[in-house]
């Protein structure tokens, strides 16, 4: 039920903003040790932002790929991008690039701060790449699950 309600909220947001979603998983077989409900919250935060800041008819793309000793999950949008002067504050509580955007698009400025805290609690890293006018690409790096000595995946 918890997962369904989050999914329903995201579908409502997606439909409201008329944005399409696509997913490309290049990490088949990867196993990470995470709190599943917290990972859902992380993805909900990133997807919600990407959808809200994408133009009508835009596309949000989610990819997962091998990265170093773990996997990288990326959420990319086709929105206006993030101004360079805001890059240092993007993960701070109550930070929003433009408070008028917040009023138009909704949000409290807590989602990315919460996301960062949750990712760090799972021994991961979160970051982003963005240029004004070229959208934003947020990524979450998570380490692979460590098997006990002498164990093997079957």
Coordinates of N, CA and C in Angstrom, one line a residue:
X1 N 0.8 -1.2 0.0 CA 0.0 0.0 0.0 C 0.9 1.2 0.0
X2 N 1.9 1.2 0.8 CA 2.8 2.4 0.9 C 3.4 2.7 -0.5
X3 N 3.9 1.6 -1.1 CA 4.5 1.8 -2.5 C 3.5 2.3 -3.5
X4 N 2.3 1.7 -3.4 CA 1.3 2.1 -4.4 C 0.9 3.5 -4.2
X5 N 0.8 4.0 -3.0 CA 0.4 5.4 -2.8 C 1.5 6.4 -3.4
X6 N 2.8 6.0 -3.2 CA 3.9 6.8 -3.7 C 3.8 6.8 -5.3
X7 N 3.6 5.6 -5.8 CA 3.5 5.5 -7.3 C 2.3 6.3 -7.8
X8 N 1.2 6.2 -7.1 CA 0.0 7.0 -7.5 C 0.3 8.5 -7.5
X9 N 1.0 8.9 -6.5 CA 1.3 10.4 -6.4 C 2.2 10.8 -7.6
X10 N 3.2 9.9 -7.9 CA 4.1 10.3 -9.0 C 3.4 10.3 -10.3
X11 N 2.5 9.3 -10.5 CA 1.7 9.3 -11.7 C 0.8 10.5 -11.8
X12 N 0.3 11.0 -10.7 CA -0.5 12.2 -10.8 C 0.3 13.4 -11.1
X13 N 1.5 13.5 -10.5 CA 2.4 14.6 -10.8 C 2.8 14.5 -12.3
X14 N 3.2 13.3 -12.8 CA 3.6 13.1 -14.2 C 2.4 13.5 -15.1
X15 N 1.2 13.1 -14.8 CA 0.1 13.5 -15.7 C -0.2 15.0 -15.6
X16 N -0.1 15.5 -14.4 CA -0.4 17.0 -14.2 C 0.6 17.8 -15.1
X17 N 1.9 17.4 -15.1 CA 2.9 18.2 -15.9 C 3.0 17.7 -17.3
X18 N 2.3 16.6 -17.7 CA 2.4 16.0 -19.0 C 3.8 15.7 -19.5
X19 N 4.5 14.9 -18.6 CA 5.9 14.6 -18.9 C 5.9 13.0 -19.0
X20 N 6.7 12.5 -19.9 CA 6.9 11.1 -20.1 C 8.1 10.6 -19.3
X21 N 8.1 9.4 -18.9 CA 9.2 8.8 -18.1 C 9.7 7.6 -18.9
X22 N 11.1 7.5 -18.9 CA 11.7 6.3 -19.5 C 12.7 5.8 -18.5
X23 N 13.0 4.5 -18.6 CA 14.0 3.8 -17.7 C 14.9 2.9 -18.5
X24 N 16.2 2.9 -18.2 CA 17.1 2.0 -18.8 C 18.0 1.4 -17.7
X25 N 17.9 0.1 -17.5 CA 18.6 -0.6 -16.5 C 19.8 -1.4 -17.1
X26 N 21.0 -0.9 -16.8 CA 22.2 -1.6 -17.3 C 22.9 -2.4 -16.2
X27 N 22.2 -2.6 -15.1 CA 22.8 -3.2 -13.9 C 22.1 -4.5 -13.5
X28 N 21.6 -5.2 -14.5 CA 20.9 -6.5 -14.1 C 21.8 -7.4 -13.3
X29 N 21.3 -7.9 -12.2 CA 22.0 -8.8 -11.3 C 22.7 -8.1 -10.2
X30 N 22.8 -6.7 -10.2 CA 23.4 -6.0 -9.2 C 22.6 -6.1 -7.9
X31 N 23.4 -6.2 -6.8 CA 22.7 -6.3 -5.5 C 23.3 -5.2 -4.6
X32 N 22.5 -4.3 -4.1 CA 23.0 -3.3 -3.2 C 22.3 -3.5 -1.8
X33 N 22.9 -3.1 -0.8 CA 22.3 -3.2 0.6 C 21.8 -1.9 1.0
X34 N 20.5 -1.7 0.8 CA 19.8 -0.5 1.1 C 18.5 -0.7 1.9
X35 N 18.0 0.4 2.5 CA 16.7 0.4 3.1 C 15.7 0.6 1.9
X36 N 15.0 -0.4 1.5 CA 14.1 -0.3 0.4 C 13.1 0.9 0.4
X37 N 12.5 1.1 1.6 CA 11.6 2.2 1.7 C 12.3 3.6 1.6
X38 N 13.5 3.7 2.1 CA 14.2 4.9 2.0 C 14.7 5.2 0.5
X39 N 15.1 4.1 -0.2 CA 15.4 4.2 -1.6 C 14.2 4.7 -2.4
X40 N 13.1 4.2 -2.1 CA 11.8 4.7 -2.7 C 11.6 6.1 -2.5
X41 N 11.9 6.6 -1.2 CA 11.7 8.0 -0.9 C 12.7 8.9 -1.7
X42 N 14.0 8.4 -1.8 CA 15.0 9.1 -2.6 C 14.5 9.2 -4.0
X43 N 14.1 8.1 -4.6 CA 13.7 8.1 -6.0 C 12.4 9.0 -6.2
X44 N 11.5 9.0 -5.2 CA 10.3 9.8 -5.3 C 10.7 11.3 -5.3
X45 N 11.7 11.7 -4.5 CA 12.1 13.1 -4.4 C 12.7 13.5 -5.7
X46 N 13.7 12.7 -6.2 CA 14.3 13.0 -7.5 C 13.4 13.0 -8.7
X47 N 12.5 12.1 -8.8 CA 11.5 12.0 -9.9 C 10.6 13.2 -9.8
X48 N 10.1 13.5 -8.6 CA 9.1 14.6 -8.4 C 9.8 15.9 -8.9
X49 N 11.0 16.2 -8.5 CA 11.7 17.4 -8.9 C 11.9 17.4 -10.4
X50 N 12.3 16.3 -11.0 CA 12.6 16.2 -12.4 C 11.3 16.5 -13.2
X51 N 10.2 15.9 -12.8 CA 8.9 16.0 -13.5 C 8.5 17.5 -13.4
X52 N 8.5 18.0 -12.1 CA 8.0 19.4 -11.9 C 8.8 20.4 -12.7
X53 N 10.1 20.2 -12.9 CA 10.9 21.2 -13.6 C 11.1 20.9 -15.1
X54 N 10.4 19.9 -15.6 CA 10.5 19.6 -17.1 C 9.4 20.3 -17.8
X55 N 9.6 20.7 -19.0 CA 8.6 21.4 -19.8 C 7.5 20.4 -20.2
X56 N 6.3 21.0 -20.4 CA 5.2 20.2 -20.9 C 5.6 19.4 -22.1
X57 N 5.4 18.1 -22.2 CA 5.8 17.3 -23.3 C 7.2 16.8 -23.1
X58 N 7.9 17.1 -22.1 CA 9.3 16.7 -21.9 C 9.4 15.3 -21.4
X59 N 10.6 14.9 -21.3 CA 10.9 13.5 -20.9 C 11.9 13.5 -19.7
X60 N 11.6 12.6 -18.7 CA 12.5 12.4 -17.6 C 13.0 10.9 -17.8
X61 N 14.3 10.8 -17.7 CA 15.0 9.5 -17.9 C 15.7 9.0 -16.7
X62 N 15.4 7.8 -16.3 CA 16.1 7.1 -15.2 C 16.9 6.1 -15.8
X63 N 18.2 6.1 -15.4 CA 19.1 5.0 -15.8 C 19.9 4.5 -14.6
X64 N 20.2 3.2 -14.7 CA 21.1 2.7 -13.7 C 22.3 2.0 -14.4
X65 N 23.5 2.2 -13.9 CA 24.7 1.7 -14.6 C 25.7 1.4 -13.6
X66 N 26.7 0.5 -14.0 CA 27.8 0.2 -13.1 C 28.6 1.4 -13.0
X67 N 29.1 1.6 -11.8 CA 30.0 2.8 -11.5 C 31.0 2.5 -10.4
X68 N 32.2 2.4 -10.8 CA 33.2 2.0 -9.8 C 32.9 0.7 -9.1
X69 N 32.8 0.7 -7.8 CA 32.5 -0.6 -7.0 C 31.1 -0.6 -6.7
X70 N 30.2 0.0 -7.5 CA 28.8 0.0 -7.1 C 28.0 0.3 -8.4
X71 N 26.8 0.9 -8.1 CA 26.0 1.3 -9.2 C 25.6 2.8 -9.1
X72 N 25.3 3.4 -10.2 CA 24.9 4.8 -10.2 C 23.5 4.8 -10.8
X73 N 22.5 5.4 -10.1 CA 21.2 5.6 -10.6 C 21.1 7.1 -10.9
X74 N 20.7 7.4 -12.1 CA 20.6 8.8 -12.6 C 19.2 9.2 -13.0
X75 N 18.8 10.4 -12.6 CA 17.5 10.9 -13.0 C 17.8 12.2 -13.7
X76 N 17.4 12.2 -15.0 CA 17.7 13.4 -15.8 C 16.5 14.0 -16.4
X77 N 16.4 15.3 -16.4 CA 15.3 16.0 -16.9 C 15.7 17.0 -18.1
X78 N 14.7 17.6 -18.7 CA 14.9 18.5 -19.8 C 14.5 19.9 -19.4
X79 N 14.6 20.2 -18.1 CA 14.1 21.5 -17.5 C 15.1 22.6 -17.8
X80 N 14.9 23.7 -17.1 CA 15.7 24.9 -17.3 C 17.2 24.8 -16.8
X81 N 17.5 23.7 -16.0 CA 18.8 23.6 -15.5 C 18.9 24.4 -14.2
X82 N 20.1 24.3 -13.6 CA 20.3 24.9 -12.3 C 21.4 26.0 -12.4
X83 N 21.1 27.2 -12.0 CA 22.1 28.3 -12.1 C 23.3 28.0 -11.4
X84 N 24.5 28.3 -11.9 CA 25.8 28.0 -11.3 C 25.9 28.6 -9.9
X85 N 25.3 29.7 -9.7 CA 25.4 30.4 -8.3 C 24.6 29.6 -7.3
X86 N 23.8 28.7 -7.7 CA 23.0 27.9 -6.7 C 23.6 26.5 -6.4
X87 N 24.5 26.1 -7.2 CA 25.1 24.8 -7.1 C 25.5 24.4 -5.7
X88 N 26.2 25.3 -5.0 CA 26.7 25.1 -3.7 C 25.7 24.9 -2.6
X89 N 24.5 25.4 -2.9 CA 23.4 25.3 -1.9 C 22.3 24.3 -2.2
X90 N 22.4 23.6 -3.3 CA 21.3 22.8 -3.8 C 20.8 21.7 -2.8
X91 N 21.7 21.2 -1.9 CA 21.4 20.2 -1.0 C 21.1 20.7 0.4
X92 N 21.1 22.0 0.6 CA 20.8 22.6 1.9 C 19.3 22.7 2.2
X93 N 18.9 22.5 3.4 CA 17.5 22.6 3.8 C 16.9 23.9 3.4
X94 N 15.7 23.9 2.9 CA 14.9 25.0 2.5 C 15.5 25.8 1.4
X95 N 16.4 25.2 0.7 CA 17.0 25.9 -0.5 C 16.2 25.6 -1.7
X96 N 15.9 26.7 -2.4 CA 15.2 26.6 -3.7 C 15.9 27.7 -4.6
X97 N 16.1 27.3 -5.8 CA 16.8 28.2 -6.8 C 16.1 29.5 -6.9
X98 N 14.8 29.4 -6.9 CA 14.0 30.6 -7.1 C 12.7 30.4 -6.4
X99 N 12.5 31.3 -5.4 CA 11.3 31.1 -4.6 C 10.0 31.2 -5.4
X100 N 10.0 32.0 -6.5 CA 8.8 32.1 -7.3 C 8.5 30.7 -8.0
X101 N 9.6 30.0 -8.4 CA 9.5 28.6 -8.9 C 8.8 27.8 -7.9
X102 N 9.2 27.9 -6.6 CA 8.7 27.0 -5.6 C 7.2 27.3 -5.4
X103 N 6.8 28.5 -5.5 CA 5.4 28.8 -5.4 C 4.6 28.2 -6.6
X104 N 5.2 28.3 -7.8 CA 4.5 27.8 -9.0 C 4.5 26.3 -9.0
X105 N 5.6 25.7 -8.6 CA 5.7 24.3 -8.8 C 5.5 23.4 -7.6
X106 N 5.4 24.1 -6.4 CA 5.2 23.3 -5.2 C 6.5 22.9 -4.6
X107 N 6.5 22.6 -3.3 CA 7.7 22.1 -2.7 C 8.1 23.0 -1.5
X108 N 9.0 22.4 -0.6 CA 9.4 23.1 0.6 C 10.9 23.4 0.6
X109 N 11.6 22.8 -0.3 CA 13.1 23.0 -0.3 C 13.7 21.9 0.7
X110 N 13.0 20.9 1.0 CA 13.6 19.9 1.9 C 13.9 18.6 1.2
X111 N 13.3 18.3 0.0 CA 13.5 17.0 -0.7 C 14.9 16.7 -0.9
X112 N 15.7 17.6 -1.5 CA 17.1 17.2 -1.8 C 18.0 17.1 -0.5
X113 N 17.7 17.9 0.5 CA 18.4 17.8 1.8 C 18.1 16.4 2.4
X114 N 16.9 16.0 2.4 CA 16.5 14.7 2.9 C 17.1 13.6 2.0
X115 N 17.1 13.7 0.7 CA 17.7 12.8 -0.2 C 19.2 12.6 0.2
X116 N 19.9 13.7 0.3 CA 21.3 13.6 0.6 C 21.6 12.8 1.9
X117 N 20.8 13.1 3.0 CA 20.9 12.5 4.3 C 20.7 11.0 4.1
X118 N 19.6 10.6 3.4 CA 19.2 9.2 3.3 C 20.3 8.4 2.5
X119 N 20.8 9.0 1.4 CA 21.9 8.4 0.6 C 23.1 8.2 1.5
X120 N 23.5 9.2 2.2 CA 24.7 9.1 3.1 C 24.5 8.0 4.1
X121 N 23.3 7.8 4.6 CA 23.0 6.8 5.6 C 23.1 5.4 5.0
X122 N 23.1 5.3 3.7 CA 23.3 4.0 3.0 C 24.7 3.9 2.4
X123 N 25.6 4.7 3.0 CA 27.0 4.6 2.5 C 27.1 5.0 1.0
X124 N 26.2 5.8 0.6 CA 26.3 6.3 -0.8 C 26.6 7.7 -1.0
X125 N 26.6 8.2 -2.2 CA 26.9 9.6 -2.5 C 25.8 10.1 -3.5
X126 N 25.5 11.3 -3.4 CA 24.5 11.9 -4.3 C 25.2 13.2 -4.9
X127 N 24.9 13.5 -6.1 CA 25.4 14.7 -6.8 C 24.6 15.0 -8.0
X128 N 25.0 16.0 -8.7 CA 24.3 16.4 -9.9 C 25.2 17.1 -10.9
X129 N 24.7 17.2 -12.1 CA 25.4 18.0 -13.2 C 24.3 18.8 -13.8
X130 N 24.6 20.1 -14.1 CA 23.6 20.9 -14.7 C 24.2 22.2 -15.3
X131 N 23.6 22.6 -16.4 CA 23.9 23.9 -17.0 C 22.6 24.6 -17.3
X132 N 22.6 25.9 -17.1 CA 21.3 26.6 -17.4 C 20.9 26.3 -18.9
X133 N 19.6 26.0 -19.0 CA 19.0 25.7 -20.3 C 19.2 24.3 -20.8
X134 N 19.9 23.5 -20.1 CA 20.2 22.1 -20.5 C 19.7 21.0 -19.6
X135 N 18.8 21.4 -18.7 CA 18.3 20.4 -17.7 C 19.2 20.1 -16.6
X136 N 18.9 19.1 -15.8 CA 19.7 18.6 -14.7 C 19.7 17.1 -14.7
X137 N 20.8 16.6 -14.2 CA 21.0 15.2 -14.1 C 21.5 14.9 -12.6
X138 N 20.6 14.3 -11.8 CA 21.0 14.0 -10.4 C 21.4 12.5 -10.4
X139 N 22.4 12.2 -9.6 CA 22.8 10.8 -9.5 C 23.0 10.3 -8.1
X140 N 22.8 9.0 -7.9 CA 22.9 8.4 -6.6 C 23.9 7.2 -6.8
X141 N 25.0 7.2 -6.1 CA 26.0 6.1 -6.2 C 25.8 5.3 -4.9
X142 N 25.6 4.0 -5.1 CA 25.4 3.1 -4.0 C 26.4 1.9 -4.1
X143 N 27.0 1.5 -3.0 CA 28.0 0.4 -3.1 C 27.2 -0.9 -3.2
X144 N 27.9 -1.9 -3.9 CA 27.4 -3.2 -4.0 C 27.3 -3.9 -2.6
X145 N 26.3 -4.8 -2.5 CA 26.2 -5.5 -1.2 C 27.4 -6.4 -1.0
X146 N 27.9 -6.5 0.2 CA 29.1 -7.3 0.5 C 28.6 -8.6 1.0
X147 N 29.0 -9.7 0.4 CA 28.6 -11.0 0.9 C 29.6 -11.5 2.0
X148 N 29.1 -12.2 2.9 CA 30.0 -12.8 4.0 C 31.0 -13.7 3.3
X149 N 32.2 -13.7 3.9 CA 33.3 -14.5 3.4 C 32.8 -15.9 3.2
X150 N 33.2 -16.5 2.0 CA 32.9 -17.9 1.7 C 31.5 -18.0 1.1
X151 N 30.7 -16.9 1.0 CA 29.4 -17.0 0.4 C 29.5 -16.7 -1.1
X152 N 28.5 -17.1 -1.8 CA 28.4 -16.9 -3.3 C 26.9 -16.7 -3.6
X153 N 26.7 -15.9 -4.7 CA 25.3 -15.8 -5.2 C 25.1 -17.0 -6.1
X154 N 23.9 -17.5 -6.0 CA 23.6 -18.7 -6.7 C 22.4 -18.4 -7.7

